[in-house]
PDB file of C-alpha atoms in Angstrom:
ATOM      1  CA  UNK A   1       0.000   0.000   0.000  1.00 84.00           C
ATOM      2  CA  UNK A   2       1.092   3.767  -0.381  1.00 93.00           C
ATOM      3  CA  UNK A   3       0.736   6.644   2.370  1.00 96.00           C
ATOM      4  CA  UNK A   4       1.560  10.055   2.323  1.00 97.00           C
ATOM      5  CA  UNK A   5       2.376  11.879   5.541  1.00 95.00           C
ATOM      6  CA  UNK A   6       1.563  15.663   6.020  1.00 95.00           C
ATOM      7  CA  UNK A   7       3.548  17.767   8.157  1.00 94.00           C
ATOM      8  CA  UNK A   8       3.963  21.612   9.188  1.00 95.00           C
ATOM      9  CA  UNK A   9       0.866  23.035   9.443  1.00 94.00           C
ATOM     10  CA  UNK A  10      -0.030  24.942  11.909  1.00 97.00           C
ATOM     11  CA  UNK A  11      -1.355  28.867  13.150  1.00 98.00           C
ATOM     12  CA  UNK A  12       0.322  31.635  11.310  1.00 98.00           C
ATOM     13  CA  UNK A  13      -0.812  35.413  11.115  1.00 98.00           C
ATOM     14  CA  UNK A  14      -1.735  37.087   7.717  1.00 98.00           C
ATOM     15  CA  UNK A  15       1.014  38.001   6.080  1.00 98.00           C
ATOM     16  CA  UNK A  16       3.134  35.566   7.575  1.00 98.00           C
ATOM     17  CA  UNK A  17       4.894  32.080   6.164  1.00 98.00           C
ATOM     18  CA  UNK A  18       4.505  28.470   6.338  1.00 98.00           C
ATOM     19  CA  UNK A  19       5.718  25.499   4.487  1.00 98.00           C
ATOM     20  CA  UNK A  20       3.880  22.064   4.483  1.00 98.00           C
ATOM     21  CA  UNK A  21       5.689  19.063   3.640  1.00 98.00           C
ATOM     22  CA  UNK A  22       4.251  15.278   2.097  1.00 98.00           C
ATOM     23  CA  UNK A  23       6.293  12.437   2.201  1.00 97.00           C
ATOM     24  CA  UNK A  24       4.743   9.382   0.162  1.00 97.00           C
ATOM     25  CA  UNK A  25       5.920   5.812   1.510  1.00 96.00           C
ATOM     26  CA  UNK A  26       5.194   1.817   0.295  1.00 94.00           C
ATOM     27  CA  UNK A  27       5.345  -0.173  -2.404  1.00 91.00           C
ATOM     28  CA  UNK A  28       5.537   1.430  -5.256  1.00 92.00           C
ATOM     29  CA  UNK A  29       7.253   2.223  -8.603  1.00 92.00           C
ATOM     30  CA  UNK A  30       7.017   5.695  -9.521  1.00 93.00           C
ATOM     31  CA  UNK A  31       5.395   8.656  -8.759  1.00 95.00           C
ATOM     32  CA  UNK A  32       3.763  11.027 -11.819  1.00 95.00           C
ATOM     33  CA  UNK A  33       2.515  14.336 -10.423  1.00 97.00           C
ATOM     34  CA  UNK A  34       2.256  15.115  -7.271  1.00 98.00           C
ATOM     35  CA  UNK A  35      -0.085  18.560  -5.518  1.00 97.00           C
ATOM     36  CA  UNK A  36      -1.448  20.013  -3.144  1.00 98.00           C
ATOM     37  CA  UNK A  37      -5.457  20.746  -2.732  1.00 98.00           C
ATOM     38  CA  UNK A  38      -7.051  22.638  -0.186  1.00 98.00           C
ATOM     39  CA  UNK A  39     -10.841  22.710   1.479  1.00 98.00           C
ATOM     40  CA  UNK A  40     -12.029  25.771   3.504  1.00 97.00           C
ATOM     41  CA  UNK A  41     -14.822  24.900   5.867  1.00 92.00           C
ATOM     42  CA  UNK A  42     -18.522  24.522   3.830  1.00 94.00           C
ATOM     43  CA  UNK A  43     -16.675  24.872   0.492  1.00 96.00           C
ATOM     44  CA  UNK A  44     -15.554  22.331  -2.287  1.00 97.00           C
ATOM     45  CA  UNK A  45     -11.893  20.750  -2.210  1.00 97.00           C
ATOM     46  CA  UNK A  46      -9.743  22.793  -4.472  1.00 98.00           C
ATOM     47  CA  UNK A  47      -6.649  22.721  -5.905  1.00 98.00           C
ATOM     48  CA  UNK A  48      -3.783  24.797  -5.013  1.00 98.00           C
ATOM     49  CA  UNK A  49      -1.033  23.379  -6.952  1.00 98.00           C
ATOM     50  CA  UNK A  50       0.899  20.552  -8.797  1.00 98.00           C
ATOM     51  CA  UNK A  51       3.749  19.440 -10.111  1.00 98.00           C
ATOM     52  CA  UNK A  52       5.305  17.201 -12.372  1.00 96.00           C
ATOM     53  CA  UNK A  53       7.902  14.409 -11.860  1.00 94.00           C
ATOM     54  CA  UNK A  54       9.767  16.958 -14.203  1.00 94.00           C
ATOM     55  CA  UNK A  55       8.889  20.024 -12.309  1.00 95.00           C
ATOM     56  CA  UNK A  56       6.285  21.508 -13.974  1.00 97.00           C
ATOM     57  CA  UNK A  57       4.231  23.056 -12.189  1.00 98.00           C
ATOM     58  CA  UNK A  58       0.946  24.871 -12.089  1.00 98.00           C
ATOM     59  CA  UNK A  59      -0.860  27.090  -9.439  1.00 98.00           C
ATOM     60  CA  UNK A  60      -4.316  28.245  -8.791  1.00 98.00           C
ATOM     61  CA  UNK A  61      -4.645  32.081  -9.548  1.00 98.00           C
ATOM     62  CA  UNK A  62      -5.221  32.488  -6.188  1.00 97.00           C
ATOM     63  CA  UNK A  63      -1.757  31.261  -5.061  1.00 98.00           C
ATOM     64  CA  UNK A  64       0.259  32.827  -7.742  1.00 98.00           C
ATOM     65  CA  UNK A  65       2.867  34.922  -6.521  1.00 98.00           C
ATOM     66  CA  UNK A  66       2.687  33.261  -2.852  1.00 98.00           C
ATOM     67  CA  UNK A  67       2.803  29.795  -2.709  1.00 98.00           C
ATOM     68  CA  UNK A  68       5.857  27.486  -4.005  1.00 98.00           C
ATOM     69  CA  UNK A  69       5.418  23.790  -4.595  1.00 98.00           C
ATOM     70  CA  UNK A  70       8.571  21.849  -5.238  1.00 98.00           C
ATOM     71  CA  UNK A  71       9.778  17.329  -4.953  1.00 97.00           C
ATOM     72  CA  UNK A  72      12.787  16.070  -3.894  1.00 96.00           C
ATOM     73  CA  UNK A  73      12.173  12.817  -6.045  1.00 95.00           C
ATOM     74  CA  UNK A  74      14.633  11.042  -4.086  1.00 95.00           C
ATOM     75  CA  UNK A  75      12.671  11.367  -0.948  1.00 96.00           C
ATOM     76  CA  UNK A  76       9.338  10.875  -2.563  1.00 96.00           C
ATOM     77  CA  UNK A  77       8.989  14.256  -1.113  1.00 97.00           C
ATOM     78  CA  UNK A  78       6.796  17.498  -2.047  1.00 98.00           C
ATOM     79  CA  UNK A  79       6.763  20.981  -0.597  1.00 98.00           C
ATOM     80  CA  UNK A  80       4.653  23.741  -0.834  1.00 98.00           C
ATOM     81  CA  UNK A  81       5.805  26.845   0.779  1.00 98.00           C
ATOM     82  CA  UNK A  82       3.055  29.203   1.650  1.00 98.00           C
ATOM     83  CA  UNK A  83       4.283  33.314   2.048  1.00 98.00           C
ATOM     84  CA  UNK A  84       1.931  36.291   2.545  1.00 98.00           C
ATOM     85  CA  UNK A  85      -0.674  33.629   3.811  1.00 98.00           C
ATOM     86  CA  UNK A  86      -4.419  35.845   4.334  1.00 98.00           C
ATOM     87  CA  UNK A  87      -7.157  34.333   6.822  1.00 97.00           C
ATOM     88  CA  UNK A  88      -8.983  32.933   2.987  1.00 97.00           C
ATOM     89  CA  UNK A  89      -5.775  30.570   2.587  1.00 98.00           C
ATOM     90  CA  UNK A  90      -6.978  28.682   6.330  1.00 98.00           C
ATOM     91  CA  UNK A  91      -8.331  25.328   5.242  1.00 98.00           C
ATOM     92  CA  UNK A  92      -7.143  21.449   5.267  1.00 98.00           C
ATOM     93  CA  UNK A  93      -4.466  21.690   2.919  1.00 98.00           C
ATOM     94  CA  UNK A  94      -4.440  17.809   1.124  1.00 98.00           C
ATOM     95  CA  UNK A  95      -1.481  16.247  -0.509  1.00 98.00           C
ATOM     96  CA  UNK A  96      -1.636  14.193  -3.660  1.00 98.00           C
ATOM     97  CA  UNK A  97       0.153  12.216  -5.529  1.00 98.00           C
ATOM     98  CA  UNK A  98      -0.618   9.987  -8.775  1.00 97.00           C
ATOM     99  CA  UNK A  99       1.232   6.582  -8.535  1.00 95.00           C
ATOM    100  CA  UNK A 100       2.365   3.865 -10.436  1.00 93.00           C
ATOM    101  CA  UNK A 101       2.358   0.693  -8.293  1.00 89.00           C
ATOM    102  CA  UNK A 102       4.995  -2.288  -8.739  1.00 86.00           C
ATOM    103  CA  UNK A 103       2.249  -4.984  -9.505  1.00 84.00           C
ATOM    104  CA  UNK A 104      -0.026  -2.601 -11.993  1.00 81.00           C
ATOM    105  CA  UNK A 105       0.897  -0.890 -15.264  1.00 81.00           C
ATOM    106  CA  UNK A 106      -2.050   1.420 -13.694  1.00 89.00           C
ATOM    107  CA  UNK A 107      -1.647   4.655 -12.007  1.00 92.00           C
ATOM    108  CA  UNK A 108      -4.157   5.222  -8.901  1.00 95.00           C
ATOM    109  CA  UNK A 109      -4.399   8.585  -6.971  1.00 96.00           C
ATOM    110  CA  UNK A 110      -3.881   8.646  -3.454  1.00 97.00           C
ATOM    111  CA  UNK A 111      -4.441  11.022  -0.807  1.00 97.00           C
ATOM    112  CA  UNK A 112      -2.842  12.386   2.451  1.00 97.00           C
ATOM    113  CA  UNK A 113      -5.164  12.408   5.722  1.00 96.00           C
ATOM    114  CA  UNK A 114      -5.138  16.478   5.898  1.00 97.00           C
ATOM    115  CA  UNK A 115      -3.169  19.263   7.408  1.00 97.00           C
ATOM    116  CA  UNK A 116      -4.607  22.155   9.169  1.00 97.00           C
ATOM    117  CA  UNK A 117      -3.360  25.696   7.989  1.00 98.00           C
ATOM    118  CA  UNK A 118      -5.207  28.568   9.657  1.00 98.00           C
ATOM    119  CA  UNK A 119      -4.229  32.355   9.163  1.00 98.00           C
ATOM    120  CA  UNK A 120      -5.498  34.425  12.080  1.00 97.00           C
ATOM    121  CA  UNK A 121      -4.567  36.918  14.221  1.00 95.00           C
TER     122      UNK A 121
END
C-alpha cells in the first residue's frame, strides 16, 4: 500500500509564512505528479497546486505569486511553501500524488489524511 504523511501546518498570522511538507511511503514504482489541494470549511476541495515528476508546475490564480510547490524525487517528497498567507488561505491543505504501483501498469491517486493551515490573528 502507499501513504503520504503531512507535516507543518499549523497557526500563522496574515502576512506571515509556512511550508507544508508530504512524504509518500510503500510499495511502489514511480510517482507522476504530485499537488497540493485545499478545502475551507462549507466549500468544495480545491486545488492549489501541482507538479510534475519533471517540475512543472501549475498554481491556482489564487496562489500565484505566494505559494511554491517543489519534490525532492529522491525522498518521494513534495513541498509547498506558503508566504503572505491571508485568513482565505486557512483550510485542510491535502497532498496528492498519482502513482504507479509495482504490480499494476495502472496509475491510482492517493491522498494524504489532511493538514490544518489557519491564518489568524
Amino acid at each position: 500500500q502507499v501513504q503520504l504523511v503531512e507535516s507543518g501546518g499549523g497557526l500563522v498570522q496574515p502576512g506571515g509564512s509556512l511550508r507544508v511538507s508530504c512524504a509518500a511511503s510503500g510499495r511502489f514504482r514511480s510517482i507522476n505528479a504530485m499537488g497540493w489541494y485545499r478545502q475551507a470549511p462549507g466549500k468544495q476541495r480545491e486545488l492549489a497546486a501541482t507538479i510534475t515528476s519533471g517540475g512543472n508546475t501549475n498554481y491556482a490564480d489564487s496562489v500565484k505569486g505566494r505559494f511554491t510547490i517543489s519534490r525532492d524525487n529522491a525522498k518521494n517528497t513534495v513541498y509547498l511553501q506558503m508566504n503572505s498567507l491571508k485568513p482565505e488561505d486557512t483550510a485542510v491543505y491535502y497532498c496528492n500524488a498519482e502513482v504507479r504501483l509495482r504490480t499494476s501498469s495502472s496509475i491510482y491517486d492517493y491522498w494524504g489524511q489532511g493538514t490544518q493551515v489557519t491564518v489568524s490573528s
